[in-house]
Short mmCIF file of C-alpha atoms in Angstrom, two decimals:
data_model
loop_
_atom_site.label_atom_id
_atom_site.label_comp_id
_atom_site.label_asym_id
_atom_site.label_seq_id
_atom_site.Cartn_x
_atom_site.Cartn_y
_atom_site.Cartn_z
CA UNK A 1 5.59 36.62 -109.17
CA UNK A 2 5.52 35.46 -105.87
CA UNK A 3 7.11 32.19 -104.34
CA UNK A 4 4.91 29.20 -105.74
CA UNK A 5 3.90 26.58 -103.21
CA UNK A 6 6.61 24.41 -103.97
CA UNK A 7 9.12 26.64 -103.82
CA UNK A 8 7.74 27.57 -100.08
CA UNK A 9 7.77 23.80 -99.44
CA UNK A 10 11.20 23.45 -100.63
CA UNK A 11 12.62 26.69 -98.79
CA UNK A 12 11.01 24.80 -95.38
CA UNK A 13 12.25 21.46 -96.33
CA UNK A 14 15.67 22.74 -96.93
CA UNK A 15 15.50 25.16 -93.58
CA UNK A 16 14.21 21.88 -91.18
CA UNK A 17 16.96 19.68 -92.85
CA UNK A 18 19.65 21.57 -92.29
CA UNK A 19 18.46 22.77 -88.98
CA UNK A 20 18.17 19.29 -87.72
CA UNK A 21 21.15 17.45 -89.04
CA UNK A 22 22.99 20.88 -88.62
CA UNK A 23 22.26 20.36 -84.84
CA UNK A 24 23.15 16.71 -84.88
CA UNK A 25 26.33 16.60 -86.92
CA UNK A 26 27.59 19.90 -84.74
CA UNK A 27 27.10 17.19 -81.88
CA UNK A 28 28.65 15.12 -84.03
CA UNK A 29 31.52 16.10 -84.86
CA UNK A 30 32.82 18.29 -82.03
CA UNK A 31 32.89 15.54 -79.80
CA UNK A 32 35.05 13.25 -82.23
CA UNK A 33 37.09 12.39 -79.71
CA UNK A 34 34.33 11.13 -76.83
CA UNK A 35 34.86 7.18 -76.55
CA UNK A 36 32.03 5.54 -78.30
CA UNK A 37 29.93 5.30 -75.02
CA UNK A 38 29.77 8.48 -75.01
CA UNK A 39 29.42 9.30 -79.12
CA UNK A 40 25.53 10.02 -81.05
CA UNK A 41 25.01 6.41 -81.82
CA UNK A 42 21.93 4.00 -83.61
CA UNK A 43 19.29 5.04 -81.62
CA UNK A 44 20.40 8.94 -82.30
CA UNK A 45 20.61 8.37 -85.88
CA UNK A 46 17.06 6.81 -85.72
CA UNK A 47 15.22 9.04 -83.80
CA UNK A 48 16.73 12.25 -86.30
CA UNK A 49 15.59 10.19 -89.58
CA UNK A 50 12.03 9.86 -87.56
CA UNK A 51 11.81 13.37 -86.59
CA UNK A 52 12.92 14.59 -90.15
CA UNK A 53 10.38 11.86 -91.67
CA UNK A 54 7.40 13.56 -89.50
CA UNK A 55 8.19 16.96 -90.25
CA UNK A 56 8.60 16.31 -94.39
CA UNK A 57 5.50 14.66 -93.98
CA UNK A 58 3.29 17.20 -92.20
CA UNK A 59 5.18 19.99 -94.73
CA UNK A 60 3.96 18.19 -97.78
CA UNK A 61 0.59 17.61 -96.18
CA UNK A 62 0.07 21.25 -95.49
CA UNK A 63 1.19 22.42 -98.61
CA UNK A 64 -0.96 19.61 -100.67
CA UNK A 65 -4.16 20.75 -98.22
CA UNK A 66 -3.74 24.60 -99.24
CA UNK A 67 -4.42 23.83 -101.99
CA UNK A 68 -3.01 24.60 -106.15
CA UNK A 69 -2.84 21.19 -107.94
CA UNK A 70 -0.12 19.17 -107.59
CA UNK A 71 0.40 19.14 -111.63
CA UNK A 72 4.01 18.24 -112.33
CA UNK A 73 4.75 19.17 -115.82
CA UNK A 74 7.79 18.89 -118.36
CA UNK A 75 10.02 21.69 -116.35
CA UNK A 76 9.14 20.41 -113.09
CA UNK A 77 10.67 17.64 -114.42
CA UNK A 78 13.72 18.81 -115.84
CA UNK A 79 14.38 20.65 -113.01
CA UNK A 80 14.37 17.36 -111.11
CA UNK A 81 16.45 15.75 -113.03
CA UNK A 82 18.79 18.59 -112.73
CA UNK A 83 18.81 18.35 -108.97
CA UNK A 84 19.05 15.03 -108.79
CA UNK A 85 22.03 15.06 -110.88
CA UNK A 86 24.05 17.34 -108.88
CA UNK A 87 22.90 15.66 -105.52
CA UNK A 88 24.31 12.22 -107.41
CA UNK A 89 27.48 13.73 -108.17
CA UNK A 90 27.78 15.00 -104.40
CA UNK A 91 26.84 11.37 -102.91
CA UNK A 92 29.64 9.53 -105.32
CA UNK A 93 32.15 12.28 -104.21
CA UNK A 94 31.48 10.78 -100.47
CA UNK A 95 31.71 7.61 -101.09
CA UNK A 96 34.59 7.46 -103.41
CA UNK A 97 36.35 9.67 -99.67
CA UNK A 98 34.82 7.27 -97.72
CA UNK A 99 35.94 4.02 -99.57
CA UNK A 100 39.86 5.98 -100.10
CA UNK A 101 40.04 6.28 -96.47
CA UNK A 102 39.04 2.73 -95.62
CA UNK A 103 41.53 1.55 -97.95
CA UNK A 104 44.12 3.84 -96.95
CA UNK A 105 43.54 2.34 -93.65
CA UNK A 106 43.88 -1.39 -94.66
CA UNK A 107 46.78 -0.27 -96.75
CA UNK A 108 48.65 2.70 -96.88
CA UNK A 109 52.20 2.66 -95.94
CA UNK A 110 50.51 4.24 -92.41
CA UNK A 111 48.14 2.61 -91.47
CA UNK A 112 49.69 1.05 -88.38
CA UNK A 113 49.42 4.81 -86.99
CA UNK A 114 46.15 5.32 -88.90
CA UNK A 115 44.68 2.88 -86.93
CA UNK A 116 45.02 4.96 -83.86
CA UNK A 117 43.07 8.13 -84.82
CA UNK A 118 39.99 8.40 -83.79
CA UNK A 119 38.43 8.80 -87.44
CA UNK A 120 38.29 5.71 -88.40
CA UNK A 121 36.35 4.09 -85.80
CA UNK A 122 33.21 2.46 -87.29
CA UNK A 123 30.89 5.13 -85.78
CA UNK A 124 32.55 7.90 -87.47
CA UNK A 125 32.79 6.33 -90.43
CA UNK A 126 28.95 6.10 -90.38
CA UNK A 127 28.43 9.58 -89.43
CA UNK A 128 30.33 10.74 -92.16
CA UNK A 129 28.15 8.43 -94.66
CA UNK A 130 25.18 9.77 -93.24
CA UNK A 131 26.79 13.34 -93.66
CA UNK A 132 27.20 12.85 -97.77
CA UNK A 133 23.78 11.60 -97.89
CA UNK A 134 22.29 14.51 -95.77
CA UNK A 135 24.28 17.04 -97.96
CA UNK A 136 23.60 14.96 -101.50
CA UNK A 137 20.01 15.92 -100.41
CA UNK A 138 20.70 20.10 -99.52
CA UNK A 139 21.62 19.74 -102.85
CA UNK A 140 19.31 18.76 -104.25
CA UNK A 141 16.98 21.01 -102.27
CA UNK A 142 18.99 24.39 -103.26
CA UNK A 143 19.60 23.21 -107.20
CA UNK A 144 15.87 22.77 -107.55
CA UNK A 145 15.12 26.45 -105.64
CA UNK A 146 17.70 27.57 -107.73
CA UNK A 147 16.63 26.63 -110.81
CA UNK A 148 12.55 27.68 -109.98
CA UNK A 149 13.81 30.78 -109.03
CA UNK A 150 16.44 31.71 -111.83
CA UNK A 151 15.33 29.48 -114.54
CA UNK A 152 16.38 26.33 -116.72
CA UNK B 1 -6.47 35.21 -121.48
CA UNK B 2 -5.11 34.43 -118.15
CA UNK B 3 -1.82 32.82 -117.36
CA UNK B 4 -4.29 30.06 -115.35
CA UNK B 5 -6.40 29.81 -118.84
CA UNK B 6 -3.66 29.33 -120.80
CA UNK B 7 -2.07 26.51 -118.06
CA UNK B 8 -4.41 24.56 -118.62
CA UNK B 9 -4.98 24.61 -121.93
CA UNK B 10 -1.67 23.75 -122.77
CA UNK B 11 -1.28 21.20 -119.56
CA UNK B 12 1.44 22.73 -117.39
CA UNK B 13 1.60 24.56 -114.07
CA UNK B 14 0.90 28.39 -114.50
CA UNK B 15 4.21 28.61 -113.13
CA UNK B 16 6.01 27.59 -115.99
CA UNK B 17 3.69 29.95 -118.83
CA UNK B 18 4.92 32.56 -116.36
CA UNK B 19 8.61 31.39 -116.87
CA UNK B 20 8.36 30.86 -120.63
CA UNK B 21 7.16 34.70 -120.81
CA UNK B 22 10.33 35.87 -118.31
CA UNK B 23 12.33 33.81 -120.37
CA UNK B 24 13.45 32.11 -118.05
CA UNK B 25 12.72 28.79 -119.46
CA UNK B 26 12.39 27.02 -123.30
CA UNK B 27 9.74 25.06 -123.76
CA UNK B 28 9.88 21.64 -125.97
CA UNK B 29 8.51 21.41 -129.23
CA UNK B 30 5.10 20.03 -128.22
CA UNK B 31 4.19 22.84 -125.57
CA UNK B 32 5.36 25.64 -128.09
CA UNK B 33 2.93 23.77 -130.96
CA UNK B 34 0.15 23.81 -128.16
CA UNK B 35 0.55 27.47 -127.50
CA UNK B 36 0.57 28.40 -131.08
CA UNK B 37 -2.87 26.07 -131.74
CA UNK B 38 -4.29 28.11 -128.96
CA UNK B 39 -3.42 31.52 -130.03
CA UNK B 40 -4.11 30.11 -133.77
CA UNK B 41 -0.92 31.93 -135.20
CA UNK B 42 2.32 30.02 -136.50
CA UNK B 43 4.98 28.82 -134.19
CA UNK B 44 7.74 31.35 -135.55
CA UNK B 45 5.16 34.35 -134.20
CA UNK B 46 5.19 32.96 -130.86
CA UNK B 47 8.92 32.25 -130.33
CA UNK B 48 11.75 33.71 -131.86
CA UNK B 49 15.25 32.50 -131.69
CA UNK B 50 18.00 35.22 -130.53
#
């Protein structure tokens, strides 16, 4: 059997996302050590979350227009809550880095020389949210393809 | 009977009849009763446990 239409929508979703925030985060982070003038800042953030917004919308409007019902049954849903399991385990696993590293900052025995690096300026400390969040959702993305394409 | 026909008889995506006959996914009690009403034989002729 062929790929379903979901499983098309999900292989473009996945493709665009990391395409995009591949793109951006490449900016990102090999310019770490740019002074903040010159870092990917709000309005960068902003204009990636519209373009990304756009393009999930006009991917789930093609796919809805071509047609096969949009019937979500019993293993669509397991396989969603599957997904969003693993992508949940992914985002605490960022945050719980994030929030060591802030506190390692505030507190470690180093942070008078932690304070100096260049990763813990606010900015970066944003990107790298953003980052978890971005890759909570590839995972969730490539568990679901997985799991239409090799079973539950 | 199709894999469509059989879809919607039982309410799921044709999809997922497809992955129930690869195996590749065990349906719950209530879709496997469904499927036996509509081929009218008992449940244990349908599925089988390995």
């Amino acid at each position: 059997m062929g790929l379903s239409n979901k499983e098309k929508s999900l292989i473009i979703s996945l493709i665009v996302t990391l395409l995009i925030f591949g793109w951006y985060f490449f900016g990102v982070f090999s310019n770490v050590t740019a002074t903040s003038s010159e870092q990917l800042g709000f309005n960068d953030v902003i204009r990636v979350i519209f373009l990304i917004a756009i393009l999930e919308g006009i991917i789930a409007w093609f796919f809805q227009k071509k047609g096969e019902a949009d019937l979500v049954d019993e293993r669509d849903k397991l396989i969603d809550t599957k997904s969003y399991r693993n992508s949940y385990w992914t985002l605490c696993i960022g945050v719980w880095f994030i929030l060591m590293q802030l506190l390692f900052e505030a507190s470690g025995p180093w942070s008078n020389a932690y304070h100096t690096l260049v990763f813990t300026s606010p900015i970066y400390i944003a990107h790298l949210l953003l980052l978890f969040f971005v890759l909570s959702e590839v995972i969730h993305f490539s568990t679901q393809l997985y799991h239409y394409r090799r079973g539950i | 009977m199709s894999q469509q026909m059989l879809a919607d008889k039982i309410g799921v995506t044709r999809q997922t009849v497809f992955a129930i006959e690869k195996d590749k996914y065990s349906p719950s009690l209530e879709v496997a009763f469904k499927i036996s009403n509509v081929f009218e034989i008992p449940l244990e002729e349908v599925f089988t446990y390995d």
